[in-house]
C-alpha cells in the first residue's frame, strides 16, 4: 500500500497499523489499566504493565515516529523528561567517569540549558554553547571528545536557523550524533531525520498537542542502539507518558496539519502589522526575506512556523503590553490554539545569567509571541492597542 501524505498520517496513522481495539471504535481507546492479564504461563498479549508498554501510548509512539520518518518513537511525560532520558540512553553503555563534549545552540529553550548545566554536567556532559547557524562556529567549538551536536532550529527565542543537512554532514565526519529539537516547526513543516539528523526531540506539549492541556515529550530515531537504551531507561525510570495524556496527544495530532496552516498564515499577517508599529524596534522571524535564516528555512522546511520574537522600545512598553493584552494571554509555553505572549527574560530564560542573556540578545525589551488560530484581525488589533 502506498505511503499516506502527512496530513492523512496525522489523522489515521500508517496504513499498516493494526488496531488493538477490535470494536471498530474510531476514537483511540484510553487503556487506563496499570496491568494486563496473561492468557497462560509463558504467554503474553504483548502488554504486561503500563510502565513498560501501554496500548494507547504504543499507538501514539508509532504515530509520531511515522510523522518523523523514524523507525522508533518514545513518548515521555514532558519535553525535558524526553531530553533527560535521551542523554541517559547515550551514555548508558559508556565507561563510568567518561566525559563527553556537547556542542549546543546558544539559542535554545532555557530548560534544556538548565538540564545541560546541572544534571547533564553530573552525568558527564561538558557543553559548549555557540551560534550553530554558522558551521564555522560549530567547527571552532569541536573538541577531541565531542560526541553530540544539539541544535534547536528555529532557535528559542532568537529564531536562529541552523542548516540541518550541513550540520549533519559535519557531525558524521567527526563521529558525533546530531540531535535536533524540532518543537517550533513539528514534522508537518520540517523533517530533520530526512536531512541527516540522528535523533529528533520535541515537546509534545506544544504544537503536537495544540491545546495547552497536557505535557508530553518525544524522541524519535532510526538508531537501534539508542532505541534499545531508551527502552531500558523508560522501563527503569518510569518517565513514559500515561494513557490518558497519550490519548490527548493522538487527538491533538489529528488536527495538526490544519492548525499549522492557520498558525503560519496568521503569523505572516502579524509580522506585517508589527513592521508598521514605531514602538517595535526589531522582529525575529525566519519568514522575513531579510532574515539571515530565510533561504535555509525555504530549503529545509515547508513553512516558517508561527513563533515571532520582537523588540520594543522600552521596558515600560513591555510592562504595558503584558498588562494590556486581552485576546492574547501573557503565559509561558507555546504552540496551542490560543495566542500566548511570553517574556523570556523572566520566564523561559530566567536561569540564564542576565549578562549572558544580554550578550545573546535576550534583553529586557524582547517579547516572544506564539501565534494561535484566532482571527488575525482580532490578534493584530489586540497587539496594536497593547503596544500603543
Short mmCIF file of C-alpha atoms in Angstrom, two decimals:
data_model
loop_
_atom_site.label_atom_id
_atom_site.label_comp_id
_atom_site.label_asym_id
_atom_site.label_seq_id
_atom_site.Cartn_x
_atom_site.Cartn_y
_atom_site.Cartn_z
CA UNK A 1 0.00 0.00 0.00
CA UNK A 2 1.29 3.48 -0.86
CA UNK A 3 2.50 5.73 1.94
CA UNK A 4 0.00 8.35 3.08
CA UNK A 5 0.69 12.08 2.89
CA UNK A 6 1.48 13.68 6.25
CA UNK A 7 -1.93 15.31 6.73
CA UNK A 8 -3.56 11.90 6.29
CA UNK A 9 -0.99 10.28 8.59
CA UNK A 10 -1.91 12.77 11.31
CA UNK A 11 -5.49 11.51 11.26
CA UNK A 12 -5.14 7.80 10.55
CA UNK A 13 -1.59 6.72 11.30
CA UNK A 14 0.37 4.44 8.98
CA UNK A 15 -1.52 2.16 6.56
CA UNK A 16 -0.15 -0.97 8.26
CA UNK A 17 -1.27 -0.05 11.79
CA UNK A 18 -3.16 -2.89 13.42
CA UNK A 19 -5.66 -1.65 15.97
CA UNK A 20 -5.55 -3.18 19.43
CA UNK A 21 -9.25 -2.48 19.82
CA UNK A 22 -11.49 -4.84 17.85
CA UNK A 23 -14.78 -2.95 18.29
CA UNK A 24 -14.30 -0.63 15.33
CA UNK A 25 -14.10 2.46 17.54
CA UNK A 26 -13.00 5.47 15.50
CA UNK A 27 -11.53 7.24 18.53
CA UNK A 28 -8.49 5.58 20.08
CA UNK A 29 -9.49 3.87 23.36
CA UNK A 30 -7.84 5.00 26.59
CA UNK A 31 -6.38 1.84 28.09
CA UNK A 32 -6.44 3.13 31.67
CA UNK A 33 -5.00 -0.04 33.12
CA UNK A 34 -1.90 -0.47 35.23
CA UNK A 35 -1.54 -4.16 34.41
CA UNK A 36 -2.67 -6.74 31.85
CA UNK A 37 -3.69 -10.37 32.28
CA UNK A 38 -1.68 -13.21 30.73
CA UNK A 39 -3.51 -15.93 28.75
CA UNK A 40 -1.38 -18.61 30.43
CA UNK A 41 2.10 -19.25 31.78
CA UNK A 42 4.76 -18.11 29.33
CA UNK A 43 2.32 -16.22 27.11
CA UNK A 44 1.55 -12.51 26.86
CA UNK A 45 -0.75 -10.27 24.86
CA UNK A 46 2.25 -8.04 24.27
CA UNK A 47 1.25 -5.85 27.18
CA UNK A 48 2.21 -6.70 30.75
CA UNK A 49 2.48 -3.50 32.78
CA UNK A 50 1.79 0.09 31.67
CA UNK A 51 5.17 1.42 32.77
CA UNK A 52 6.67 -0.92 30.18
CA UNK A 53 4.10 -0.66 27.40
CA UNK A 54 0.54 0.58 27.10
CA UNK A 55 -1.70 0.20 24.01
CA UNK A 56 -2.70 3.89 23.93
CA UNK A 57 0.89 5.10 24.28
CA UNK A 58 2.05 2.42 21.85
CA UNK A 59 -0.24 3.83 19.16
CA UNK A 60 0.95 7.39 19.86
CA UNK A 61 4.63 6.43 19.69
CA UNK A 62 4.13 4.68 16.34
CA UNK A 63 2.18 7.69 15.08
CA UNK A 64 4.84 10.27 15.99
CA UNK A 65 7.60 8.02 14.65
CA UNK A 66 5.76 7.74 11.34
CA UNK A 67 5.36 11.53 11.14
CA UNK A 68 9.10 11.94 11.67
CA UNK A 69 10.01 9.15 9.25
CA UNK A 70 11.55 7.18 12.11
CA UNK A 71 11.60 3.51 12.99
CA UNK A 72 11.48 4.13 16.74
CA UNK A 73 9.44 6.59 18.81
CA UNK A 74 9.21 7.19 22.55
CA UNK A 75 6.68 9.31 24.45
CA UNK A 76 7.59 10.90 27.79
CA UNK A 77 5.72 12.94 30.36
CA UNK A 78 7.27 16.23 29.18
CA UNK A 79 9.89 17.54 26.78
CA UNK A 80 12.58 17.79 29.44
CA UNK A 81 11.88 14.21 30.51
CA UNK A 82 12.48 13.19 26.88
CA UNK A 83 15.79 15.07 26.76
CA UNK A 84 16.90 13.65 30.11
CA UNK A 85 16.08 10.09 29.01
CA UNK A 86 17.90 10.60 25.72
CA UNK A 87 21.13 11.76 27.36
CA UNK A 88 20.88 8.86 29.83
CA UNK A 89 20.47 6.49 26.87
CA UNK A 90 23.50 7.91 25.06
CA UNK A 91 25.85 7.18 27.99
CA UNK A 92 24.16 4.02 29.27
CA UNK A 93 26.85 1.65 27.97
CA UNK A 94 29.80 4.00 28.36
CA UNK A 95 32.57 3.77 30.95
CA UNK A 96 31.88 5.46 34.28
CA UNK A 97 33.66 8.79 34.62
CA UNK A 98 33.95 9.38 30.90
CA UNK A 99 33.31 13.00 29.83
CA UNK A 100 31.53 13.73 26.56
CA UNK A 101 31.55 17.11 24.91
CA UNK A 102 28.31 18.61 23.57
CA UNK A 103 28.23 21.44 21.04
CA UNK A 104 24.93 23.17 21.62
CA UNK A 105 22.98 26.03 20.06
CA UNK A 106 23.22 29.22 22.07
CA UNK A 107 19.58 29.87 21.14
CA UNK A 108 17.52 27.17 22.79
CA UNK A 109 14.88 26.63 25.44
CA UNK A 110 16.18 27.70 28.84
CA UNK A 111 15.06 24.45 30.46
CA UNK A 112 17.30 22.46 28.12
CA UNK A 113 20.21 24.70 29.01
CA UNK A 114 19.44 24.28 32.72
CA UNK A 115 19.48 20.49 32.30
CA UNK A 116 22.82 20.53 30.47
CA UNK A 117 24.41 22.87 33.02
CA UNK A 118 23.26 20.89 36.07
CA UNK A 119 22.16 17.26 35.71
CA UNK A 120 23.88 16.88 32.35
CA UNK A 121 27.14 18.02 33.88
CA UNK A 122 26.77 15.45 36.67
CA UNK A 123 26.12 12.75 34.06
CA UNK A 124 29.43 13.56 32.40
CA UNK A 125 28.48 16.00 29.65
CA UNK A 126 30.55 19.12 29.06
CA UNK A 127 28.69 21.71 26.98
CA UNK A 128 29.91 24.50 24.71
CA UNK A 129 27.29 26.98 23.50
CA UNK A 130 27.72 28.62 20.12
CA UNK A 131 25.77 30.15 17.26
CA UNK A 132 25.08 26.99 15.25
CA UNK A 133 23.61 28.99 12.37
CA UNK A 134 27.25 29.26 11.23
CA UNK A 135 29.03 25.95 10.60
CA UNK A 136 32.37 27.66 11.26
CA UNK A 137 31.29 28.24 14.86
CA UNK A 138 30.49 24.53 15.28
CA UNK A 139 33.86 23.59 13.85
CA UNK A 140 35.62 26.06 16.16
CA UNK A 141 33.84 24.57 19.20
CA UNK A 142 34.85 20.96 18.40
CA UNK A 143 36.98 19.03 20.88
CA UNK A 144 38.51 15.56 20.74
CA UNK A 145 35.70 14.21 22.92
CA UNK A 146 32.82 15.87 21.05
CA UNK A 147 30.07 13.25 20.97
CA UNK A 148 26.91 15.31 20.38
CA UNK A 149 25.82 18.33 18.40
CA UNK A 150 22.49 19.58 19.75
CA UNK A 151 20.59 22.22 17.78
CA UNK A 152 17.18 23.80 18.10
CA UNK A 153 16.06 25.29 14.81
CA UNK A 154 14.48 27.75 14.60
CA UNK A 155 16.05 28.74 17.89
CA UNK A 156 14.29 29.82 21.05
CA UNK A 157 13.74 32.76 21.39
CA UNK A 158 16.01 34.44 18.79
CA UNK A 159 14.76 32.32 15.87
CA UNK A 160 18.25 31.48 14.57
CA UNK A 161 18.13 28.88 11.80
CA UNK A 162 20.69 26.07 11.60
CA UNK A 163 21.33 24.28 8.32
CA UNK A 164 20.45 20.71 9.36
CA UNK A 165 21.88 18.91 6.32
CA UNK A 166 25.18 20.78 6.51
CA UNK A 167 25.48 20.21 10.25
CA UNK A 168 24.58 16.52 9.88
CA UNK A 169 27.33 16.06 7.31
CA UNK A 170 29.86 17.61 9.66
CA UNK A 171 28.60 15.58 12.64
CA UNK A 172 29.12 12.36 10.68
CA UNK A 173 32.63 13.44 9.71
CA UNK A 174 33.67 13.76 13.38
CA UNK A 175 31.70 10.75 14.65
CA UNK A 176 29.15 12.80 16.60
CA UNK A 177 25.39 12.38 16.93
CA UNK A 178 23.23 15.23 15.65
CA UNK A 179 20.16 15.87 17.81
CA UNK A 180 17.57 18.35 16.53
CA UNK A 181 14.87 19.91 18.67
CA UNK A 182 12.02 20.29 16.18
CA UNK A 183 9.41 21.72 18.57
CA UNK A 184 8.82 25.01 16.73
CA UNK A 185 8.14 23.52 13.30
CA UNK A 186 6.89 19.97 14.03
CA UNK A 187 7.04 17.12 11.50
CA UNK A 188 4.40 18.90 9.46
CA UNK A 189 6.87 21.60 8.40
CA UNK A 190 10.32 20.05 8.88
CA UNK A 191 11.86 16.55 8.80
CA UNK A 192 15.30 16.59 10.47
CA UNK A 193 15.87 12.83 10.06
CA UNK A 194 15.48 13.03 6.29
CA UNK A 195 18.04 15.87 6.34
CA UNK A 196 20.60 13.66 8.09
CA UNK A 197 19.92 14.17 11.80
CA UNK A 198 20.32 11.09 14.03
CA UNK A 199 17.70 11.94 16.63
CA UNK A 200 14.73 14.30 16.90
CA UNK A 201 13.38 15.60 20.19
CA UNK A 202 10.29 17.73 20.58
CA UNK A 203 7.94 18.96 23.23
CA UNK A 204 4.59 17.36 22.52
CA UNK A 205 3.08 19.88 24.95
CA UNK A 206 3.31 22.47 22.20
CA UNK A 207 2.05 22.20 18.61
CA UNK A 208 1.60 18.41 18.55
CA UNK A 209 -0.95 18.54 21.36
CA UNK A 210 -2.03 22.01 20.33
CA UNK A 211 -4.48 22.79 23.12
CA UNK A 212 -2.37 23.68 26.17
CA UNK A 213 -3.98 20.89 28.17
CA UNK A 214 -1.25 18.32 28.79
CA UNK A 215 2.51 17.84 28.95
CA UNK A 216 4.45 15.44 26.72
CA UNK A 217 7.82 14.96 25.07
CA UNK A 218 9.11 12.75 22.24
CA UNK A 219 12.29 11.17 20.99
CA UNK A 220 12.34 9.62 17.52
CA UNK A 221 15.27 7.93 15.81
CA UNK A 222 16.42 5.25 13.40
CA UNK A 223 19.37 4.43 15.66
CA UNK A 224 18.62 0.95 17.01
CA UNK A 225 21.15 1.10 19.85
CA UNK A 226 19.78 4.40 21.14
CA UNK A 227 16.26 2.97 20.88
CA UNK A 228 17.23 -0.15 22.87
CA UNK A 229 18.76 2.03 25.56
CA UNK A 230 15.69 4.27 25.68
CA UNK A 231 13.54 1.19 26.30
CA UNK A 232 15.71 0.35 29.29
CA UNK A 233 15.60 3.93 30.57
CA UNK A 234 11.81 4.22 30.35
CA UNK A 235 11.30 0.79 31.91
CA UNK A 236 13.63 1.65 34.77
CA UNK A 237 12.79 5.30 35.49
CA UNK A 238 9.05 5.29 34.78
CA UNK A 239 9.11 8.52 32.72
CA UNK A 240 6.84 7.27 29.92
CA UNK A 241 3.64 9.14 29.07
CA UNK A 242 0.44 7.87 30.78
CA UNK A 243 -2.50 6.53 28.78
CA UNK A 244 -4.86 9.49 29.16
CA UNK A 245 -2.21 12.02 28.13
CA UNK A 246 -1.33 9.76 25.18
CA UNK A 247 -4.96 9.86 24.11
CA UNK A 248 -4.96 13.67 24.24
CA UNK A 249 -1.86 13.78 22.06
CA UNK A 250 -3.36 11.44 19.46
CA UNK A 251 -6.49 13.58 19.41
CA UNK A 252 -4.44 16.77 19.07
CA UNK A 253 -2.28 15.43 16.24
CA UNK A 254 -5.39 14.68 14.16
CA UNK A 255 -5.75 18.43 13.54
CA UNK A 256 -2.01 19.26 13.36
CA UNK A 257 -2.00 19.90 9.60
CA UNK A 258 -4.94 22.29 9.55
CA UNK A 259 -3.75 24.06 12.70
CA UNK A 260 -0.23 24.58 11.38
CA UNK A 261 -1.57 26.09 8.17
CA UNK A 262 -3.64 28.60 10.16
CA UNK A 263 -0.80 29.29 12.61
CA UNK A 264 1.57 30.12 9.75
CA UNK A 265 -1.00 32.22 7.88
CA UNK A 266 -1.73 34.30 10.99
CA UNK A 267 1.96 34.74 11.80
CA UNK A 268 2.73 36.28 8.39
CA UNK A 269 -0.11 38.80 8.83
CA UNK A 270 1.00 39.73 12.34
CA UNK A 271 4.62 40.23 11.25
CA UNK A 272 3.42 42.60 8.53
CA UNK A 273 1.46 44.59 11.13
CA UNK A 274 4.34 44.69 13.62
CA UNK A 275 6.64 46.09 10.93
CA UNK A 276 4.44 49.19 10.77
CA UNK A 277 4.48 49.90 14.52
CA UNK A 278 7.05 52.57 15.51
CA UNK A 279 7.45 51.09 19.00
CA UNK A 280 8.63 47.78 17.52
CA UNK A 281 12.40 48.04 17.07
CA UNK A 282 13.20 44.67 15.58
CA UNK A 283 11.44 41.47 14.50
CA UNK A 284 12.98 38.00 14.66
CA UNK A 285 11.12 35.71 12.28
CA UNK A 286 12.64 33.37 9.66
CA UNK A 287 9.86 34.21 7.20
CA UNK A 288 11.19 37.73 6.66
CA UNK A 289 13.16 37.83 3.37
CA UNK A 290 15.85 39.94 5.08
CA UNK A 291 16.22 37.34 7.85
CA UNK A 292 19.55 35.53 7.90
CA UNK A 293 17.77 32.18 8.08
CA UNK A 294 15.26 32.86 5.30
CA UNK A 295 16.93 30.95 2.48
CA UNK A 296 17.91 28.00 4.69
CA UNK A 297 14.34 27.82 6.01
CA UNK A 298 12.98 27.72 2.46
CA UNK A 299 15.41 24.89 1.65
CA UNK A 300 14.76 22.64 4.67
CA UNK A 301 11.19 23.41 5.75
CA UNK A 302 7.86 23.90 4.01
CA UNK A 303 6.84 26.80 6.23
CA UNK A 304 8.22 29.36 8.66
CA UNK A 305 6.12 28.45 11.69
CA UNK A 306 4.23 30.81 13.95
CA UNK A 307 6.81 31.84 16.53
CA UNK A 308 7.70 35.53 16.43
CA UNK A 309 10.10 37.38 18.71
CA UNK A 310 10.28 41.17 18.65
CA UNK A 311 11.98 44.03 20.46
CA UNK A 312 10.06 47.05 21.70
CA UNK A 313 11.35 50.50 22.57
CA UNK A 314 11.42 50.22 26.37
CA UNK A 315 10.75 48.09 29.44
CA UNK A 316 7.75 50.35 30.08
CA UNK A 317 6.28 49.21 26.76
CA UNK A 318 6.92 45.59 27.75
CA UNK A 319 5.04 46.11 31.01
CA UNK A 320 2.15 47.83 29.24
CA UNK A 321 1.86 45.07 26.63
CA UNK A 322 1.85 42.26 29.19
CA UNK A 323 -0.76 44.06 31.28
CA UNK A 324 -2.98 45.20 28.41
CA UNK A 325 -3.39 42.22 26.07
CA UNK A 326 -6.94 40.87 26.06
CA UNK A 327 -7.36 38.24 23.32
CA UNK A 328 -3.72 37.24 23.76
CA UNK A 329 -2.66 35.59 27.02
CA UNK A 330 0.50 36.51 28.93
CA UNK A 331 1.71 32.99 29.68
CA UNK A 332 4.70 30.71 29.33
CA UNK A 333 4.61 27.94 26.69
CA UNK A 334 3.67 27.97 23.02
CA UNK A 335 2.09 26.05 20.18
CA UNK A 336 -1.52 25.96 21.26
CA UNK A 337 -4.63 27.24 19.53
CA UNK A 338 -4.54 30.21 21.91
CA UNK A 339 -2.09 33.02 21.17
CA UNK A 340 0.41 33.44 24.00
CA UNK A 341 2.93 36.19 24.68
CA UNK A 342 5.99 35.37 26.78
CA UNK A 343 8.73 37.47 28.39
CA UNK A 344 11.90 35.35 28.02
CA UNK A 345 13.97 37.40 30.48
CA UNK A 346 11.77 36.40 33.44
CA UNK A 347 10.17 33.21 32.12
CA UNK A 348 11.78 30.79 29.67
CA UNK A 349 15.37 32.05 30.14
CA UNK A 350 15.33 33.29 33.72
CA UNK A 351 18.04 30.76 34.67
CA UNK A 352 20.48 32.22 32.13
CA UNK A 353 22.60 34.91 33.86
CA UNK A 354 21.50 38.42 32.85
CA UNK A 355 24.88 39.40 31.42
CA UNK A 356 24.87 36.31 29.20
CA UNK A 357 21.23 36.85 28.20
CA UNK A 358 22.01 40.39 27.09
CA UNK A 359 25.10 39.28 25.19
CA UNK A 360 22.98 36.81 23.22
CA UNK A 361 20.24 39.34 22.54
CA UNK A 362 17.70 38.11 25.09
CA UNK A 363 17.27 41.59 26.52
CA UNK A 364 14.65 43.12 28.79
CA UNK A 365 12.85 44.54 25.76
CA UNK A 366 12.38 41.21 23.95
CA UNK A 367 8.95 39.59 23.72
CA UNK A 368 8.07 36.21 22.21
CA UNK A 369 4.74 35.57 20.55
CA UNK A 370 3.22 32.16 19.86
CA UNK A 371 0.55 32.87 17.27
CA UNK A 372 -2.63 30.86 17.65
CA UNK A 373 -5.53 30.21 15.32
CA UNK A 374 -7.85 33.08 16.30
CA UNK A 375 -8.95 35.64 13.72
CA UNK A 376 -5.82 37.50 12.63
CA UNK A 377 -7.57 40.90 12.63
CA UNK A 378 -8.53 40.45 16.28
CA UNK A 379 -4.96 39.50 17.18
CA UNK A 380 -3.48 42.46 15.32
CA UNK A 381 -5.96 44.86 16.92
CA UNK A 382 -5.12 43.45 20.37
CA UNK A 383 -1.39 43.88 19.81
CA UNK A 384 -1.80 47.41 18.48
CA UNK A 385 -3.86 48.58 21.47
CA UNK A 386 -1.42 46.92 23.89
CA UNK A 387 1.78 48.20 22.30
CA UNK A 388 0.34 51.68 21.76
#
